[in-house]
Amino acid sequence: MKEGWCSFDISEPNFRPLVVIELAKGTKEETREWLTKRIVDKKANGGAQLLVKPLVTENDDQNIYLVGASHFRLLLGAEAVGLVKECNDNSMRTFTYTSRKTFKDFAEDNHNFLTMAECQYIIKHELENLRAKDEKIIPGYPQAKLYPGKSIVRRLLTNGILVQIFPLHDQEELKKLRHTWYGRVKIGYQPLDEIRCYFGETITLYFGFLEYFTFALIPMAVIGIPYYVFAWEDYDKYVMFATFNLLWSTVILEVWKRFCAVMTYRWGTLLMKRQFEEPRPGFHGVLGINPVTGREEPVYSSIRRQIRIYLVSLPFVCLCLYFSLYVMMIYFDLEQWALDYHQENESNFSSLLLFVPSIIYAVVIEIMNRIYRYAAEFLTSWENHRLESSYQNHLILKVLVFNFLNCFASLFYIAFVLFDMKLLRQSLATLLITSQILNQFAEAFLPYWLQKRHKKRMKKKMFSQKTDTDLSLVEQVSLEKEMGTYFGTFDDYLELFLQFGYVSLFSCVYPLAAVFAVLNNITEIYSDALKMCRVYKRPFAEPTASIGVWQLAFETMSVISVVTNCILIGMSPQVNALFPDSKMDLILTVALVEHVLLAMKFVMAFVIPDKPRDIQIKLARLEFESLEALKQQQMKLAAESLKE
């Protein structure tokens, strides 16, 4: 007989804290009792069936709770979320509790079968799926309304009752990871498998892509240096450089898919089934029945969502794009003023003044991007998307459109309206270098400095207290709850996307773009590793099989780069000299070359398989075995029905 949720006993002699829940100070007693009861209650009663223990310290009003789960509960949770593990025959299969003994390294007393990151992901999944049943309000807070299907965690957060939920660090494992990851300066690959075990697949894929992209930039950088030094105005050589750029941008993205498939198959996420993805915590609606799964969950009209998208979100995005173009025109007015001043008063000061408008504009771009990001998050959340993947896709689309126009519109205007290659080169260099410096400062060095100061103050405070509880655990929780929150890889991928744009769109005009990108990414690997381990709270692991919609974004940018580079080549004096009498012939020739290059690009994308041959065979074998198992089950049922 299959063991289910109802057979679970919540008593656990060796409680292992995995997740921290912090309630607001002064939270009412009845609210705390109701929440903890829902967390520990059985699944059949709408609970999460987890373990909860308050963290009690001196002068504390008991607003912090530690959440854990028994080994048995975590195994059932692993089956519920569809984790894929390696079997004894070296194949990868979806974990089920009934077939647990067929999986490699499984033992009833082996509590390390699931990584700590996987355990925390399971707990997060269960907490986020705590939904109201018959409750109308949160006990103790009449203003906090509830209705059937509403996410309890979401309502607690929006009403300020729940401050935060975060997973605890494992201090010993973190110390080992820091040493092998960034604790020493070395030439070598990152320990991606160790990063994955600690932070999960989503973050590991970002670091894997960052490392891969950095290595992929090296050929462009090596070729770009002699082009910059010896062939600055030689447009014939630019044709060769631009052609290499186009082939390079296609090949690296296709090869990355293969690397990604190899890694995610080994981690098991390539096989995870996502078609029955649970509703995101922020999704709200009237409680109904999912027609596919038959489960109770909120239902929201897709027509209302479309109205919000097309009548509110789309006009707002268009308004922001118009404002971005308006700011760009102000930048060109400043650029013209600086140029006029330099022509009237030629001096060292006036020469330096020529770079000031570009620097100011680069800073303004970063500020506008960050402000717009908050507005885009609010709008996308308001649109009320059911799935996290849909929410992320709409958010990324909004942000990418604005960031692309905001960062590249001035470069397109300089190149194709003003036809000023010297100004294009200067603006590209200034935007690229300034944005990299600002990002490094804002994302790593400033948070690290602030966290270091805060950690010293907290340690003094903790050691001055006397408490009967475990001081190391109390200190750890007190330190971590004050650390910054890592909001995901969105900003990190966006930075790489814009960098890829600078390199692929206009690098034939400024060949050193790849050199600065390589230097930035080398420091980025170390600074991002530092902030993950020392600056931010540990983020929850999220299984994923790819970099998602970012792959499409990079591929779209590479297509745009084909058009951009072809037009830049067509504008060169050497190419124009070949068509002295007819500009129409020039335009048609450039369009023909562009279509040929695009055709080559798509042929290469088709020829290079997304998955290596051995991975394809393994996936096909698993599909075949699943079909055979289904046939056997159907035959068994048919035989039993005949006997009856």
PDB file of C-alpha atoms in Angstrom, residues 367-624:
ATOM      1  CA  ILE A 367      18.654  55.533 -13.207  1.00  0.00           C
ATOM      2  CA  MET A 368      15.792  55.359 -15.714  1.00  0.00           C
ATOM      3  CA  ASN A 369      16.279  51.616 -16.175  1.00  0.00           C
ATOM      4  CA  ARG A 370      16.028  50.985 -12.432  1.00  0.00           C
ATOM      5  CA  ILE A 371      12.953  53.215 -11.938  1.00  0.00           C
ATOM      6  CA  TYR A 372      11.202  51.617 -14.904  1.00  0.00           C
ATOM      7  CA  ARG A 373      12.000  48.166 -13.522  1.00  0.00           C
ATOM      8  CA  TYR A 374       9.931  48.848 -10.393  1.00  0.00           C
ATOM      9  CA  ALA A 375       7.014  50.136 -12.480  1.00  0.00           C
ATOM     10  CA  ALA A 376       7.188  47.086 -14.767  1.00  0.00           C
ATOM     11  CA  GLU A 377       7.136  44.718 -11.776  1.00  0.00           C
ATOM     12  CA  PHE A 378       4.078  46.462 -10.336  1.00  0.00           C
ATOM     13  CA  LEU A 379       2.209  46.357 -13.655  1.00  0.00           C
ATOM     14  CA  THR A 380       3.059  42.709 -14.353  1.00  0.00           C
ATOM     15  CA  SER A 381       1.948  41.691 -10.856  1.00  0.00           C
ATOM     16  CA  TRP A 382      -1.274  43.681 -11.320  1.00  0.00           C
ATOM     17  CA  GLU A 383      -1.971  41.802 -14.567  1.00  0.00           C
ATOM     18  CA  ASN A 384      -2.418  38.695 -12.344  1.00  0.00           C
ATOM     19  CA  HIS A 385      -0.659  35.956 -14.319  1.00  0.00           C
ATOM     20  CA  ARG A 386      -1.387  32.416 -13.149  1.00  0.00           C
ATOM     21  CA  LEU A 387       2.040  30.877 -13.746  1.00  0.00           C
ATOM     22  CA  GLU A 388       5.424  32.139 -12.611  1.00  0.00           C
ATOM     23  CA  SER A 389       6.804  31.457 -16.092  1.00  0.00           C
ATOM     24  CA  SER A 390       4.108  33.656 -17.682  1.00  0.00           C
ATOM     25  CA  TYR A 391       4.769  36.401 -15.141  1.00  0.00           C
ATOM     26  CA  GLN A 392       8.505  36.305 -15.863  1.00  0.00           C
ATOM     27  CA  ASN A 393       7.980  36.333 -19.649  1.00  0.00           C
ATOM     28  CA  HIS A 394       5.750  39.422 -19.540  1.00  0.00           C
ATOM     29  CA  LEU A 395       8.081  41.200 -17.116  1.00  0.00           C
ATOM     30  CA  ILE A 396      11.172  40.420 -19.194  1.00  0.00           C
ATOM     31  CA  LEU A 397       9.436  41.597 -22.385  1.00  0.00           C
ATOM     32  CA  LYS A 398       8.479  44.936 -20.800  1.00  0.00           C
ATOM     33  CA  VAL A 399      11.942  45.530 -19.380  1.00  0.00           C
ATOM     34  CA  LEU A 400      13.848  44.396 -22.479  1.00  0.00           C
ATOM     35  CA  VAL A 401      11.906  46.683 -24.836  1.00  0.00           C
ATOM     36  CA  PHE A 402      12.546  49.725 -22.643  1.00  0.00           C
ATOM     37  CA  ASN A 403      16.184  48.888 -21.891  1.00  0.00           C
ATOM     38  CA  PHE A 404      16.937  48.184 -25.546  1.00  0.00           C
ATOM     39  CA  LEU A 405      15.534  51.540 -26.651  1.00  0.00           C
ATOM     40  CA  ASN A 406      16.997  53.395 -23.695  1.00  0.00           C
ATOM     41  CA  CYS A 407      20.521  52.007 -24.151  1.00  0.00           C
ATOM     42  CA  PHE A 408      20.791  51.674 -27.929  1.00  0.00           C
ATOM     43  CA  ALA A 409      18.495  54.342 -29.431  1.00  0.00           C
ATOM     44  CA  SER A 410      21.191  57.021 -29.212  1.00  0.00           C
ATOM     45  CA  LEU A 411      23.718  54.742 -30.920  1.00  0.00           C
ATOM     46  CA  PHE A 412      21.309  53.961 -33.765  1.00  0.00           C
ATOM     47  CA  TYR A 413      20.536  57.670 -34.130  1.00  0.00           C
ATOM     48  CA  ILE A 414      24.230  58.583 -34.299  1.00  0.00           C
ATOM     49  CA  ALA A 415      24.997  55.792 -36.771  1.00  0.00           C
ATOM     50  CA  PHE A 416      22.056  55.985 -39.149  1.00  0.00           C
ATOM     51  CA  VAL A 417      20.797  59.580 -38.828  1.00  0.00           C
ATOM     52  CA  LEU A 418      23.859  61.668 -37.996  1.00  0.00           C
ATOM     53  CA  PHE A 419      26.290  59.308 -39.820  1.00  0.00           C
ATOM     54  CA  ASP A 420      28.994  60.279 -37.316  1.00  0.00           C
ATOM     55  CA  MET A 421      31.266  57.262 -36.786  1.00  0.00           C
ATOM     56  CA  LYS A 422      33.626  59.173 -34.510  1.00  0.00           C
ATOM     57  CA  LEU A 423      30.799  60.193 -32.165  1.00  0.00           C
ATOM     58  CA  LEU A 424      29.388  56.641 -32.354  1.00  0.00           C
ATOM     59  CA  ARG A 425      32.741  55.220 -31.271  1.00  0.00           C
ATOM     60  CA  GLN A 426      33.014  57.711 -28.407  1.00  0.00           C
ATOM     61  CA  SER A 427      29.429  57.204 -27.216  1.00  0.00           C
ATOM     62  CA  LEU A 428      29.689  53.407 -27.369  1.00  0.00           C
ATOM     63  CA  ALA A 429      32.898  53.366 -25.344  1.00  0.00           C
ATOM     64  CA  THR A 430      31.508  55.794 -22.756  1.00  0.00           C
ATOM     65  CA  LEU A 431      28.184  53.976 -22.337  1.00  0.00           C
ATOM     66  CA  LEU A 432      29.838  50.559 -22.088  1.00  0.00           C
ATOM     67  CA  ILE A 433      32.547  51.508 -19.577  1.00  0.00           C
ATOM     68  CA  THR A 434      30.340  53.783 -17.442  1.00  0.00           C
ATOM     69  CA  SER A 435      27.541  51.203 -17.166  1.00  0.00           C
ATOM     70  CA  GLN A 436      30.031  48.498 -16.177  1.00  0.00           C
ATOM     71  CA  ILE A 437      31.565  50.667 -13.443  1.00  0.00           C
ATOM     72  CA  LEU A 438      28.152  51.680 -12.082  1.00  0.00           C
ATOM     73  CA  ASN A 439      26.886  48.094 -12.084  1.00  0.00           C
ATOM     74  CA  GLN A 440      29.956  46.758 -10.287  1.00  0.00           C
ATOM     75  CA  PHE A 441      29.658  49.461  -7.638  1.00  0.00           C
ATOM     76  CA  ALA A 442      25.885  49.207  -7.135  1.00  0.00           C
ATOM     77  CA  GLU A 443      25.578  45.407  -7.267  1.00  0.00           C
ATOM     78  CA  ALA A 444      28.599  44.196  -5.323  1.00  0.00           C
ATOM     79  CA  PHE A 445      30.969  46.643  -3.655  1.00  0.00           C
ATOM     80  CA  LEU A 446      28.410  48.959  -2.025  1.00  0.00           C
ATOM     81  CA  PRO A 447      26.208  46.123  -0.626  1.00  0.00           C
ATOM     82  CA  TYR A 448      29.324  44.280   0.604  1.00  0.00           C
ATOM     83  CA  TRP A 449      30.617  47.360   2.431  1.00  0.00           C
ATOM     84  CA  LEU A 450      27.234  48.032   4.035  1.00  0.00           C
ATOM     85  CA  GLN A 451      26.837  44.378   5.026  1.00  0.00           C
ATOM     86  CA  LYS A 452      30.310  44.268   6.559  1.00  0.00           C
ATOM     87  CA  ARG A 453      29.517  47.288   8.746  1.00  0.00           C
ATOM     88  CA  HIS A 454      26.161  45.829   9.785  1.00  0.00           C
ATOM     89  CA  LYS A 455      27.714  42.444  10.610  1.00  0.00           C
ATOM     90  CA  LYS A 456      30.181  44.043  13.024  1.00  0.00           C
ATOM     91  CA  ARG A 457      27.364  45.866  14.841  1.00  0.00           C
ATOM     92  CA  MET A 458      25.233  42.718  15.047  1.00  0.00           C
ATOM     93  CA  LYS A 459      28.071  40.620  16.446  1.00  0.00           C
ATOM     94  CA  LYS A 460      28.676  43.154  19.234  1.00  0.00           C
ATOM     95  CA  LYS A 461      24.972  43.150  20.029  1.00  0.00           C
ATOM     96  CA  MET A 462      24.681  39.351  20.049  1.00  0.00           C
ATOM     97  CA  PHE A 463      27.666  38.745  22.298  1.00  0.00           C
ATOM     98  CA  SER A 464      26.351  41.302  24.791  1.00  0.00           C
ATOM     99  CA  GLN A 465      23.141  39.269  25.226  1.00  0.00           C
ATOM    100  CA  LYS A 466      22.712  36.299  27.541  1.00  0.00           C
ATOM    101  CA  THR A 467      20.313  33.625  26.378  1.00  0.00           C
ATOM    102  CA  ASP A 468      19.608  29.986  27.134  1.00  0.00           C
ATOM    103  CA  THR A 469      19.226  29.079  23.462  1.00  0.00           C
ATOM    104  CA  ASP A 470      21.961  28.062  21.053  1.00  0.00           C
ATOM    105  CA  LEU A 471      23.933  31.285  20.616  1.00  0.00           C
ATOM    106  CA  SER A 472      25.371  30.272  17.249  1.00  0.00           C
ATOM    107  CA  LEU A 473      21.920  29.639  15.776  1.00  0.00           C
ATOM    108  CA  VAL A 474      20.467  32.808  17.280  1.00  0.00           C
ATOM    109  CA  GLU A 475      23.399  34.801  15.961  1.00  0.00           C
ATOM    110  CA  GLN A 476      23.140  33.237  12.521  1.00  0.00           C
ATOM    111  CA  VAL A 477      19.422  33.960  12.192  1.00  0.00           C
ATOM    112  CA  SER A 478      19.840  37.494  13.539  1.00  0.00           C
ATOM    113  CA  LEU A 479      22.611  38.213  11.055  1.00  0.00           C
ATOM    114  CA  GLU A 480      20.927  36.652   8.046  1.00  0.00           C
ATOM    115  CA  LYS A 481      17.513  38.244   8.541  1.00  0.00           C
ATOM    116  CA  GLU A 482      19.116  41.680   8.232  1.00  0.00           C
ATOM    117  CA  MET A 483      21.023  40.842   5.063  1.00  0.00           C
ATOM    118  CA  GLY A 484      19.835  42.057   1.689  1.00  0.00           C
ATOM    119  CA  THR A 485      17.443  39.966  -0.398  1.00  0.00           C
ATOM    120  CA  TYR A 486      18.594  38.560  -3.733  1.00  0.00           C
ATOM    121  CA  PHE A 487      15.713  39.080  -6.170  1.00  0.00           C
ATOM    122  CA  GLY A 488      16.865  36.588  -8.773  1.00  0.00           C
ATOM    123  CA  THR A 489      19.039  36.519 -11.863  1.00  0.00           C
ATOM    124  CA  PHE A 490      16.931  39.032 -13.821  1.00  0.00           C
ATOM    125  CA  ASP A 491      19.287  42.015 -13.428  1.00  0.00           C
ATOM    126  CA  ASP A 492      22.357  39.835 -13.997  1.00  0.00           C
ATOM    127  CA  TYR A 493      21.041  38.455 -17.292  1.00  0.00           C
ATOM    128  CA  LEU A 494      19.899  41.929 -18.322  1.00  0.00           C
ATOM    129  CA  GLU A 495      23.418  43.252 -17.813  1.00  0.00           C
ATOM    130  CA  LEU A 496      24.834  40.443 -19.990  1.00  0.00           C
ATOM    131  CA  PHE A 497      22.132  41.045 -22.614  1.00  0.00           C
ATOM    132  CA  LEU A 498      23.030  44.733 -22.925  1.00  0.00           C
ATOM    133  CA  GLN A 499      26.720  43.854 -23.004  1.00  0.00           C
ATOM    134  CA  PHE A 500      26.053  41.347 -25.799  1.00  0.00           C
ATOM    135  CA  GLY A 501      24.261  44.116 -27.661  1.00  0.00           C
ATOM    136  CA  TYR A 502      27.182  46.529 -27.368  1.00  0.00           C
ATOM    137  CA  VAL A 503      29.565  43.846 -28.665  1.00  0.00           C
ATOM    138  CA  SER A 504      27.454  42.373 -31.463  1.00  0.00           C
ATOM    139  CA  LEU A 505      25.743  45.509 -32.803  1.00  0.00           C
ATOM    140  CA  PHE A 506      28.590  48.006 -33.099  1.00  0.00           C
ATOM    141  CA  SER A 507      31.859  46.226 -32.321  1.00  0.00           C
ATOM    142  CA  CYS A 508      33.028  46.654 -35.918  1.00  0.00           C
ATOM    143  CA  VAL A 509      33.117  50.387 -35.158  1.00  0.00           C
ATOM    144  CA  TYR A 510      34.692  49.908 -31.708  1.00  0.00           C
ATOM    145  CA  PRO A 511      36.592  46.571 -31.686  1.00  0.00           C
ATOM    146  CA  LEU A 512      37.720  47.020 -28.061  1.00  0.00           C
ATOM    147  CA  ALA A 513      34.131  46.458 -26.843  1.00  0.00           C
ATOM    148  CA  ALA A 514      34.822  42.725 -26.456  1.00  0.00           C
ATOM    149  CA  VAL A 515      38.051  43.445 -24.539  1.00  0.00           C
ATOM    150  CA  PHE A 516      36.230  45.571 -21.946  1.00  0.00           C
ATOM    151  CA  ALA A 517      33.451  42.978 -21.772  1.00  0.00           C
ATOM    152  CA  VAL A 518      35.950  40.202 -20.960  1.00  0.00           C
ATOM    153  CA  LEU A 519      37.645  42.282 -18.259  1.00  0.00           C
ATOM    154  CA  ASN A 520      34.282  43.201 -16.760  1.00  0.00           C
ATOM    155  CA  ASN A 521      33.032  39.594 -16.754  1.00  0.00           C
ATOM    156  CA  ILE A 522      36.150  38.257 -15.046  1.00  0.00           C
ATOM    157  CA  THR A 523      35.587  40.653 -12.153  1.00  0.00           C
ATOM    158  CA  GLU A 524      31.840  40.015 -12.387  1.00  0.00           C
ATOM    159  CA  ILE A 525      32.300  36.307 -11.673  1.00  0.00           C
ATOM    160  CA  TYR A 526      34.172  37.049  -8.453  1.00  0.00           C
ATOM    161  CA  SER A 527      31.979  39.968  -7.354  1.00  0.00           C
ATOM    162  CA  ASP A 528      28.739  38.047  -8.025  1.00  0.00           C
ATOM    163  CA  ALA A 529      30.088  35.023  -6.149  1.00  0.00           C
ATOM    164  CA  LEU A 530      31.036  37.310  -3.270  1.00  0.00           C
ATOM    165  CA  LYS A 531      27.602  38.903  -3.049  1.00  0.00           C
ATOM    166  CA  MET A 532      25.854  35.505  -3.206  1.00  0.00           C
ATOM    167  CA  CYS A 533      27.904  34.137  -0.301  1.00  0.00           C
ATOM    168  CA  ARG A 534      28.483  37.216   1.839  1.00  0.00           C
ATOM    169  CA  VAL A 535      26.073  40.027   0.972  1.00  0.00           C
ATOM    170  CA  TYR A 536      22.636  38.504   0.389  1.00  0.00           C
ATOM    171  CA  LYS A 537      20.440  36.067   2.244  1.00  0.00           C
ATOM    172  CA  ARG A 538      20.509  32.602   0.764  1.00  0.00           C
ATOM    173  CA  PRO A 539      17.926  32.506  -2.039  1.00  0.00           C
ATOM    174  CA  PHE A 540      15.561  29.588  -2.498  1.00  0.00           C
ATOM    175  CA  ALA A 541      16.661  27.071  -5.120  1.00  0.00           C
ATOM    176  CA  GLU A 542      14.562  26.950  -8.297  1.00  0.00           C
ATOM    177  CA  PRO A 543      14.841  23.961 -10.673  1.00  0.00           C
ATOM    178  CA  THR A 544      15.191  24.994 -14.311  1.00  0.00           C
ATOM    179  CA  ALA A 545      16.324  23.354 -17.549  1.00  0.00           C
ATOM    180  CA  SER A 546      17.583  26.438 -19.414  1.00  0.00           C
ATOM    181  CA  ILE A 547      18.071  30.184 -19.200  1.00  0.00           C
ATOM    182  CA  GLY A 548      14.480  30.464 -20.409  1.00  0.00           C
ATOM    183  CA  VAL A 549      13.273  33.448 -22.384  1.00  0.00           C
ATOM    184  CA  TRP A 550      16.746  35.004 -22.173  1.00  0.00           C
ATOM    185  CA  GLN A 551      17.896  32.509 -24.832  1.00  0.00           C
ATOM    186  CA  LEU A 552      15.309  33.965 -27.210  1.00  0.00           C
ATOM    187  CA  ALA A 553      16.332  37.495 -26.226  1.00  0.00           C
ATOM    188  CA  PHE A 554      19.993  36.843 -27.071  1.00  0.00           C
ATOM    189  CA  GLU A 555      19.051  35.168 -30.362  1.00  0.00           C
ATOM    190  CA  THR A 556      16.846  38.145 -31.291  1.00  0.00           C
ATOM    191  CA  MET A 557      19.737  40.495 -30.553  1.00  0.00           C
ATOM    192  CA  SER A 558      22.002  38.450 -32.829  1.00  0.00           C
ATOM    193  CA  VAL A 559      19.462  38.781 -35.665  1.00  0.00           C
ATOM    194  CA  ILE A 560      19.329  42.557 -35.160  1.00  0.00           C
ATOM    195  CA  SER A 561      23.135  42.623 -35.241  1.00  0.00           C
ATOM    196  CA  VAL A 562      23.073  41.134 -38.761  1.00  0.00           C
ATOM    197  CA  VAL A 563      21.002  44.059 -40.014  1.00  0.00           C
ATOM    198  CA  THR A 564      23.064  46.632 -38.103  1.00  0.00           C
ATOM    199  CA  ASN A 565      26.447  45.382 -39.293  1.00  0.00           C
ATOM    200  CA  CYS A 566      25.304  45.079 -42.910  1.00  0.00           C
ATOM    201  CA  ILE A 567      24.097  48.692 -42.916  1.00  0.00           C
ATOM    202  CA  LEU A 568      27.333  49.901 -41.280  1.00  0.00           C
ATOM    203  CA  ILE A 569      29.354  48.107 -43.947  1.00  0.00           C
ATOM    204  CA  GLY A 570      27.130  49.579 -46.673  1.00  0.00           C
ATOM    205  CA  MET A 571      27.801  53.062 -45.296  1.00  0.00           C
ATOM    206  CA  SER A 572      31.591  52.697 -45.607  1.00  0.00           C
ATOM    207  CA  PRO A 573      33.347  54.879 -48.223  1.00  0.00           C
ATOM    208  CA  GLN A 574      34.920  51.856 -49.914  1.00  0.00           C
ATOM    209  CA  VAL A 575      31.555  50.157 -50.476  1.00  0.00           C
ATOM    210  CA  ASN A 576      29.936  53.425 -51.584  1.00  0.00           C
ATOM    211  CA  ALA A 577      32.720  53.879 -54.143  1.00  0.00           C
ATOM    212  CA  LEU A 578      31.628  50.653 -55.839  1.00  0.00           C
ATOM    213  CA  PHE A 579      28.222  52.205 -56.628  1.00  0.00           C
ATOM    214  CA  PRO A 580      28.990  55.801 -57.687  1.00  0.00           C
ATOM    215  CA  ASP A 581      25.954  56.228 -59.947  1.00  0.00           C
ATOM    216  CA  SER A 582      23.099  54.361 -58.274  1.00  0.00           C
ATOM    217  CA  LYS A 583      22.355  54.354 -54.561  1.00  0.00           C
ATOM    218  CA  MET A 584      19.454  51.995 -55.224  1.00  0.00           C
ATOM    219  CA  ASP A 585      21.896  49.339 -56.415  1.00  0.00           C
ATOM    220  CA  LEU A 586      23.841  49.822 -53.174  1.00  0.00           C
ATOM    221  CA  ILE A 587      20.695  49.397 -51.069  1.00  0.00           C
ATOM    222  CA  LEU A 588      19.637  46.284 -52.976  1.00  0.00           C
ATOM    223  CA  THR A 589      23.129  44.778 -52.675  1.00  0.00           C
ATOM    224  CA  VAL A 590      23.246  45.421 -48.921  1.00  0.00           C
ATOM    225  CA  ALA A 591      19.744  43.915 -48.546  1.00  0.00           C
ATOM    226  CA  LEU A 592      20.805  40.846 -50.553  1.00  0.00           C
ATOM    227  CA  VAL A 593      23.938  40.332 -48.437  1.00  0.00           C
ATOM    228  CA  GLU A 594      21.856  40.769 -45.289  1.00  0.00           C
ATOM    229  CA  HIS A 595      19.356  38.102 -46.425  1.00  0.00           C
ATOM    230  CA  VAL A 596      22.180  35.723 -47.363  1.00  0.00           C
ATOM    231  CA  LEU A 597      23.803  36.166 -43.937  1.00  0.00           C
ATOM    232  CA  LEU A 598      20.460  35.679 -42.186  1.00  0.00           C
ATOM    233  CA  ALA A 599      19.911  32.510 -44.221  1.00  0.00           C
ATOM    234  CA  MET A 600      23.384  31.257 -43.231  1.00  0.00           C
ATOM    235  CA  LYS A 601      22.580  32.071 -39.612  1.00  0.00           C
ATOM    236  CA  PHE A 602      19.336  30.090 -39.608  1.00  0.00           C
ATOM    237  CA  VAL A 603      20.962  27.180 -41.471  1.00  0.00           C
ATOM    238  CA  MET A 604      23.708  27.038 -38.825  1.00  0.00           C
ATOM    239  CA  ALA A 605      21.081  27.148 -36.062  1.00  0.00           C
ATOM    240  CA  PHE A 606      19.283  24.235 -37.738  1.00  0.00           C
ATOM    241  CA  VAL A 607      22.422  22.176 -38.416  1.00  0.00           C
ATOM    242  CA  ILE A 608      23.798  22.433 -34.865  1.00  0.00           C
ATOM    243  CA  PRO A 609      21.538  20.210 -32.660  1.00  0.00           C
ATOM    244  CA  ASP A 610      20.292  21.712 -29.404  1.00  0.00           C
ATOM    245  CA  LYS A 611      21.167  18.491 -27.564  1.00  0.00           C
ATOM    246  CA  PRO A 612      24.167  16.184 -28.047  1.00  0.00           C
ATOM    247  CA  ARG A 613      23.500  12.796 -29.630  1.00  0.00           C
ATOM    248  CA  ASP A 614      23.964  10.807 -26.418  1.00  0.00           C
ATOM    249  CA  ILE A 615      21.480  13.019 -24.552  1.00  0.00           C
ATOM    250  CA  GLN A 616      18.950  12.595 -27.366  1.00  0.00           C
ATOM    251  CA  ILE A 617      19.315   8.804 -27.148  1.00  0.00           C
ATOM    252  CA  LYS A 618      18.859   8.808 -23.364  1.00  0.00           C
ATOM    253  CA  LEU A 619      15.743  10.967 -23.602  1.00  0.00           C
ATOM    254  CA  ALA A 620      14.296   8.780 -26.370  1.00  0.00           C
ATOM    255  CA  ARG A 621      15.001   5.644 -24.306  1.00  0.00           C
ATOM    256  CA  LEU A 622      13.203   7.107 -21.297  1.00  0.00           C
ATOM    257  CA  GLU A 623      10.211   8.004 -23.447  1.00  0.00           C
ATOM    258  CA  PHE A 624      10.153   4.496 -24.904  1.00  0.00           C
TER     259      PHE A 624
END
